[in-house]
XYZ file of C-alpha atoms in Angstrom:
387
model
C 86.357 75.047 79.973
C 85.003 77.630 78.576
C 86.642 81.364 78.352
C 84.667 84.497 78.826
C 86.368 85.673 75.257
C 84.199 82.738 73.459
C 81.965 85.779 73.156
C 84.203 87.461 71.025
C 84.292 84.534 68.968
C 81.023 84.256 68.767
C 80.524 87.447 67.276
C 82.473 86.351 64.515
C 80.892 83.039 63.678
C 77.212 84.446 63.822
C 78.536 87.128 61.203
C 78.969 83.765 58.793
C 75.516 84.236 57.871
C 75.079 87.841 57.803
C 73.884 88.688 61.755
C 75.459 91.629 63.154
C 76.038 92.148 67.383
C 72.793 93.653 68.348
C 74.448 96.930 70.182
C 77.757 98.728 69.721
C 80.657 97.020 71.648
C 82.379 100.247 72.610
C 81.553 102.638 75.394
C 81.198 105.333 73.326
C 78.967 103.908 70.905
C 76.822 102.494 73.594
C 76.419 106.138 75.440
C 74.984 107.278 72.195
C 72.719 105.076 71.707
C 71.805 105.495 74.624
C 71.597 109.175 74.725
C 69.531 108.637 71.460
C 66.675 107.352 73.847
C 66.661 109.417 76.849
C 64.936 112.380 77.415
C 68.451 114.776 77.386
C 67.636 116.434 81.165
C 67.772 112.486 82.324
C 71.132 111.936 79.961
C 72.292 115.278 81.703
C 71.611 113.476 85.361
C 73.460 110.258 84.286
C 76.305 111.728 82.105
C 77.316 114.413 83.992
C 79.383 115.221 87.015
C 80.206 117.432 89.523
C 82.039 120.861 89.267
C 83.642 120.763 85.833
C 84.252 117.488 85.569
C 87.380 117.097 85.675
C 87.553 114.186 88.409
C 85.151 112.702 85.955
C 87.479 112.670 83.743
C 90.282 111.995 85.653
C 88.809 108.949 86.985
C 88.694 107.591 83.189
C 91.903 108.660 82.315
C 93.983 107.472 85.062
C 93.506 104.213 83.682
C 95.712 105.114 80.718
C 98.631 106.228 82.830
C 99.113 101.889 83.515
C 99.932 100.060 80.849
C 100.357 95.822 81.139
C 103.174 94.116 80.319
C 103.306 91.095 78.101
C 104.436 87.656 79.310
C 104.842 84.754 76.664
C 104.186 80.827 76.644
C 102.863 80.896 79.850
C 100.051 78.490 79.099
C 96.977 80.635 79.458
C 94.812 79.337 76.649
C 92.698 78.440 79.449
C 91.653 81.003 82.257
C 89.687 81.292 85.477
C 88.616 84.696 86.761
C 86.914 83.439 89.649
C 87.057 85.050 92.857
C 86.313 84.561 96.529
C 84.515 87.705 98.093
C 82.697 87.285 101.899
C 82.277 83.584 101.874
C 81.236 83.280 98.230
C 82.870 82.185 95.108
C 81.493 84.504 91.832
C 82.611 83.205 88.596
C 84.515 86.773 88.086
C 85.349 89.960 89.574
C 82.665 91.840 88.220
C 80.150 93.760 90.023
C 77.019 96.178 88.835
C 77.643 99.391 90.863
C 74.503 101.354 92.304
C 72.501 103.721 90.017
C 69.990 105.938 91.615
C 67.901 106.794 88.676
C 68.537 103.410 86.708
C 64.733 102.431 87.399
C 63.732 105.619 84.933
C 66.479 104.815 82.584
C 64.983 102.049 81.032
C 61.488 103.115 78.703
C 59.436 100.858 80.993
C 60.119 102.842 83.985
C 61.135 99.508 85.594
C 65.426 99.550 84.743
C 65.957 98.023 88.073
C 64.180 94.652 87.112
C 65.872 94.959 83.385
C 69.584 95.133 85.211
C 68.501 92.213 87.817
C 67.518 89.922 85.136
C 70.953 90.941 83.696
C 72.716 89.694 87.017
C 70.701 86.631 87.119
C 71.992 86.213 83.021
C 75.515 86.670 83.389
C 75.990 85.767 87.346
C 77.513 88.830 87.970
C 76.264 90.531 90.985
C 73.842 93.788 91.439
C 74.056 96.472 94.043
C 70.564 97.862 94.138
C 70.488 101.521 94.990
C 68.319 102.777 97.836
C 66.806 104.749 95.127
C 64.990 102.164 93.487
C 61.785 102.424 90.687
C 60.547 99.013 91.762
C 60.862 98.044 95.521
C 64.041 95.840 96.755
C 62.063 92.794 97.145
C 60.531 92.750 93.520
C 64.560 93.347 92.190
C 65.628 90.358 94.247
C 63.227 88.089 92.862
C 64.408 88.744 89.521
C 68.137 87.887 90.484
C 67.742 84.107 90.055
C 70.876 82.391 91.682
C 73.109 85.102 91.480
C 73.752 87.434 94.577
C 72.590 90.752 95.381
C 74.184 93.262 97.264
C 71.488 96.321 98.697
C 73.007 100.088 98.608
C 71.933 101.918 101.717
C 72.091 105.985 101.755
C 71.637 106.100 105.316
C 68.461 108.432 106.488
C 68.466 110.484 109.077
C 65.797 108.809 110.609
C 67.553 105.705 112.401
C 64.518 103.483 112.232
C 63.859 104.034 108.737
C 67.128 103.138 107.886
C 66.837 100.028 110.425
C 63.748 99.150 108.263
C 65.612 99.153 105.220
C 68.347 97.369 105.971
C 66.194 94.563 107.940
C 63.981 94.401 104.617
C 67.085 94.132 102.342
C 68.604 90.868 104.527
C 64.639 89.273 104.717
C 64.782 89.698 100.583
C 68.236 87.945 100.712
C 70.886 90.594 99.746
C 73.866 89.357 100.120
C 75.536 92.108 102.031
C 74.901 96.062 102.729
C 77.198 98.589 101.143
C 76.959 101.807 103.031
C 77.763 104.754 100.790
C 79.167 107.515 102.656
C 80.006 110.490 100.634
C 76.447 111.957 99.477
C 74.646 112.783 102.313
C 73.993 116.250 100.875
C 73.958 116.621 96.670
C 77.636 117.856 95.400
C 77.994 121.244 93.134
C 76.442 119.461 89.599
C 75.864 122.065 86.805
C 74.330 120.364 84.411
C 71.347 119.272 87.116
C 71.533 122.979 87.966
C 71.134 124.278 84.678
C 67.993 122.094 84.226
C 66.832 122.978 87.905
C 65.779 119.508 88.126
C 66.620 116.270 90.653
C 64.617 113.378 89.805
C 63.395 112.294 93.380
C 62.330 115.431 93.823
C 60.037 114.633 91.331
C 59.189 111.371 93.419
C 61.377 109.211 90.856
C 62.761 106.043 92.570
C 61.456 106.369 96.035
C 59.891 102.740 95.869
C 61.566 101.671 98.878
C 61.008 104.504 100.963
C 56.752 104.260 100.258
C 56.888 101.021 100.689
C 58.669 100.743 103.730
C 56.688 100.592 106.653
C 58.280 102.640 108.859
C 58.108 105.729 106.205
C 55.156 105.027 105.860
C 54.458 105.732 109.615
C 56.131 109.543 109.221
C 53.522 110.603 106.663
C 49.849 111.794 106.947
C 48.705 110.392 104.210
C 49.768 107.487 101.963
C 52.103 108.331 98.792
C 49.439 107.147 96.991
C 47.107 109.518 98.304
C 49.490 112.194 98.343
C 52.711 111.636 96.565
C 54.095 115.405 96.432
C 53.826 115.055 100.358
C 55.496 111.869 100.481
C 58.547 113.145 98.272
C 58.586 116.131 100.605
C 59.289 113.915 103.632
C 61.872 112.017 102.007
C 63.464 115.190 100.751
C 63.771 115.651 104.789
C 65.116 112.676 105.593
C 67.165 111.510 102.976
C 70.417 114.002 104.045
C 72.658 112.787 107.176
C 75.377 115.674 107.756
C 76.001 114.394 110.907
C 76.486 110.538 110.369
C 80.192 110.460 111.941
C 82.580 107.758 113.170
C 80.407 107.668 116.575
C 77.879 105.888 114.241
C 79.824 102.997 112.772
C 79.024 100.766 115.795
C 75.231 101.326 115.329
C 75.564 100.106 111.737
C 77.400 97.437 112.191
C 74.888 96.225 114.531
C 72.167 96.617 112.567
C 72.835 93.023 110.059
C 75.234 90.246 110.209
C 75.491 90.126 106.896
C 78.829 91.436 105.574
C 79.270 95.372 105.786
C 81.182 97.759 103.143
C 81.679 101.219 103.395
C 81.537 102.699 99.782
C 83.307 106.222 99.393
C 86.404 105.371 101.264
C 89.654 106.446 99.440
C 92.159 107.561 102.374
C 94.405 105.097 104.406
C 93.416 105.863 107.930
C 89.710 106.080 107.092
C 90.638 102.016 106.033
C 91.961 101.535 109.088
C 88.969 103.189 111.110
C 86.848 101.454 108.914
C 88.540 97.912 109.972
C 88.773 98.439 113.295
C 85.368 99.090 113.803
C 84.374 95.633 112.104
C 83.246 96.168 108.733
C 83.661 93.380 106.237
C 84.765 95.123 103.394
C 85.945 99.154 101.856
C 84.551 100.192 98.762
C 87.110 102.999 96.876
C 84.883 105.068 95.069
C 84.674 108.817 94.100
C 81.089 108.001 92.855
C 82.204 108.165 89.359
C 83.108 112.036 89.957
C 79.423 112.926 90.355
C 79.501 114.572 93.932
C 82.730 116.485 94.232
C 85.997 117.386 93.889
C 89.279 114.810 93.759
C 91.735 112.837 93.074
C 91.590 110.252 90.413
C 90.133 107.365 92.347
C 92.810 104.524 90.966
C 95.452 106.671 91.937
C 93.496 106.138 95.966
C 93.467 102.435 95.316
C 97.203 101.284 96.087
C 96.995 102.991 99.706
C 93.541 101.707 100.240
C 94.162 98.151 99.281
C 97.416 98.125 101.798
C 95.514 99.337 104.651
C 93.137 96.762 104.544
C 95.769 94.127 105.247
C 93.513 91.081 103.188
C 90.064 93.031 103.989
C 88.319 92.722 100.652
C 88.711 95.728 98.685
C 85.569 96.852 95.690
C 86.629 99.170 93.249
C 84.752 101.779 90.973
C 85.170 105.181 89.596
C 86.251 105.550 85.597
C 85.680 101.758 84.763
C 84.879 101.423 81.095
C 86.430 98.658 79.481
C 87.581 95.019 79.928
C 91.548 96.285 80.070
C 90.347 98.845 83.176
C 89.496 95.974 85.022
C 92.419 94.165 84.880
C 94.487 97.068 85.772
C 91.932 97.666 88.850
C 92.527 93.898 90.012
C 96.352 94.570 89.610
C 96.168 97.507 91.668
C 94.932 95.327 94.599
C 91.243 95.561 93.828
C 89.407 92.204 94.917
C 86.237 93.171 93.069
C 85.316 95.493 90.127
C 82.241 97.843 89.830
C 81.113 99.402 86.858
C 78.282 102.101 86.489
C 77.515 104.063 84.160
C 78.500 101.184 81.122
C 75.326 98.923 82.176
C 73.071 101.904 82.803
C 73.995 103.052 79.146
C 73.151 99.374 78.544
C 69.940 99.601 80.372
C 68.705 102.488 78.740
C 69.475 101.107 74.969
C 67.999 97.730 75.449
C 66.705 96.759 78.981
C 68.495 93.460 80.313
C 69.664 92.286 76.844
C 71.701 95.784 76.405
C 72.926 95.738 79.901
C 74.223 92.097 79.362
C 75.888 93.118 76.110
C 77.801 95.290 78.047
C 78.818 93.117 80.594
C 79.819 89.869 78.551
C 81.719 92.720 76.044
C 83.795 93.624 79.252
C 84.588 90.517 80.502
C 85.400 89.252 77.549
C 87.930 91.814 76.501
C 89.111 91.734 80.568
C 89.448 87.483 79.682
C 91.572 88.141 76.606
C 94.018 91.104 77.925
C 94.522 88.317 80.564
C 94.884 85.372 78.059
C 97.078 87.384 75.212
C 99.094 88.631 77.957
C 99.940 85.398 79.623
C 98.241 85.936 83.059
C 95.970 82.882 83.565
C 94.077 83.393 87.072
C 93.300 86.550 89.050
C 96.306 85.068 91.242
C 98.754 86.334 88.595
C 97.229 89.541 88.279
C 99.671 91.821 90.362
C 101.250 95.243 90.362
C 103.909 93.727 88.778
C 102.243 93.035 85.668
C 101.796 97.309 85.454
C 104.003 99.292 84.432
C 103.928 103.166 84.288
C 103.388 105.629 81.363
C 104.959 108.767 80.681
C-alpha cells in the first residue's frame, strides 16, 4: 500500500540525479513565488482580509494552540487516509476550497481549468466557485473521475439561482455548497485602497454570462455590452434578505447533497440540520469578510451540534499538520484555499498539484510518525492544549 509520504522520499531520490523540486515546499515560499507573478492589485485581493486582518491571522495562529500527542509502537507504517463523505469514498480528507478569482490568478486567464486538472491528477475534490472565468460545464469536464462540488453565491433573482443549480446538476457536480456570509462585501482595506473589485471589471462572471436565464435579463448580450451585463450582475449578486425562511426553497432546488458554508454557531447548525441540509461547512471565509474569532475555535461546537452530520472545515489551513489537527477536532473533511491558489498562480495545474501533494505528504507523515494509522484514530484526545 502506497503512502502519500512517498512524495517526500521521491524528492530525495530524484535529488540523487541533481533534480530539485520545481516549486517551493512551504506556504510562504509558494506565496512569494505567486506574488512575483501576480499584478499587485490581484495579489492584495487574494492575500488580504477584512479590517486589520486580525481574524485572518487568528485563523492561522489558532492551529499553534494545539499540539499532537505521539504514540509509539502502533504499527502505523502504512496509513489509510480515506473518508466517507455524502455517500462516496475519497482517498483523502482534503478538498479545494472555492476561490472567486481563481480564473485570473493564472497567466492563461483559465485558472479554474488549471485547478480542475490538479483535482483530476490528485483525486482531491475541487469546490468550484460561482465566480469562474470559465463556465462550470467546461471546468467540470477537466475534473476527470474526481468529483467536484459547486459553490453557490445565491443571487437575489431566484430563477437565476435555480438555473445555476440545475446546470451544476447536469454538469455532474457532486454537491451544492451555499455560501452564506457574502451577501455584501466586507470591509477590505487593501481592495478599497486600490479601489478595485475584479468582478466589477467583468472578470470571473462566466457562469452568469453563459446562463440562459441571466442572459434573458439583459437588453444586449454580454458579448455585445459586457459593461451592462456586469452592472446587471452587480445588482443581482447581493442577497441580504436571504434567511432561514428560504432554507426550504434551497433544499427543494436539488436532490444533490446541500452544504451550508459559513456556519459557526451550534444553534445555526441545529437549524440547518432540522431544515434537511446534508452537511455543514465551518468557515470564516479565511478572514476575508468580517471580524470574528478564529474558525478553529468554533469547530468543536459545530461538530457536537451536527450530531454525526458531515462537517467540512476551512480557514487558516496552511500545512498537513493543520489538516490533522482540524480532523482531530472533528472535521470530516478539510479544505484549503490560498495554498493551492498560490500554486495555480505560480505554476498552473502543476503548481496546484505540487501544493496538494506537499500537504498530503506532511499530513501522512504527521499521522505515521506520531502513531496514528487511520482517520478513525484521529480523535480529540490526540491533541493537547499548548500555553
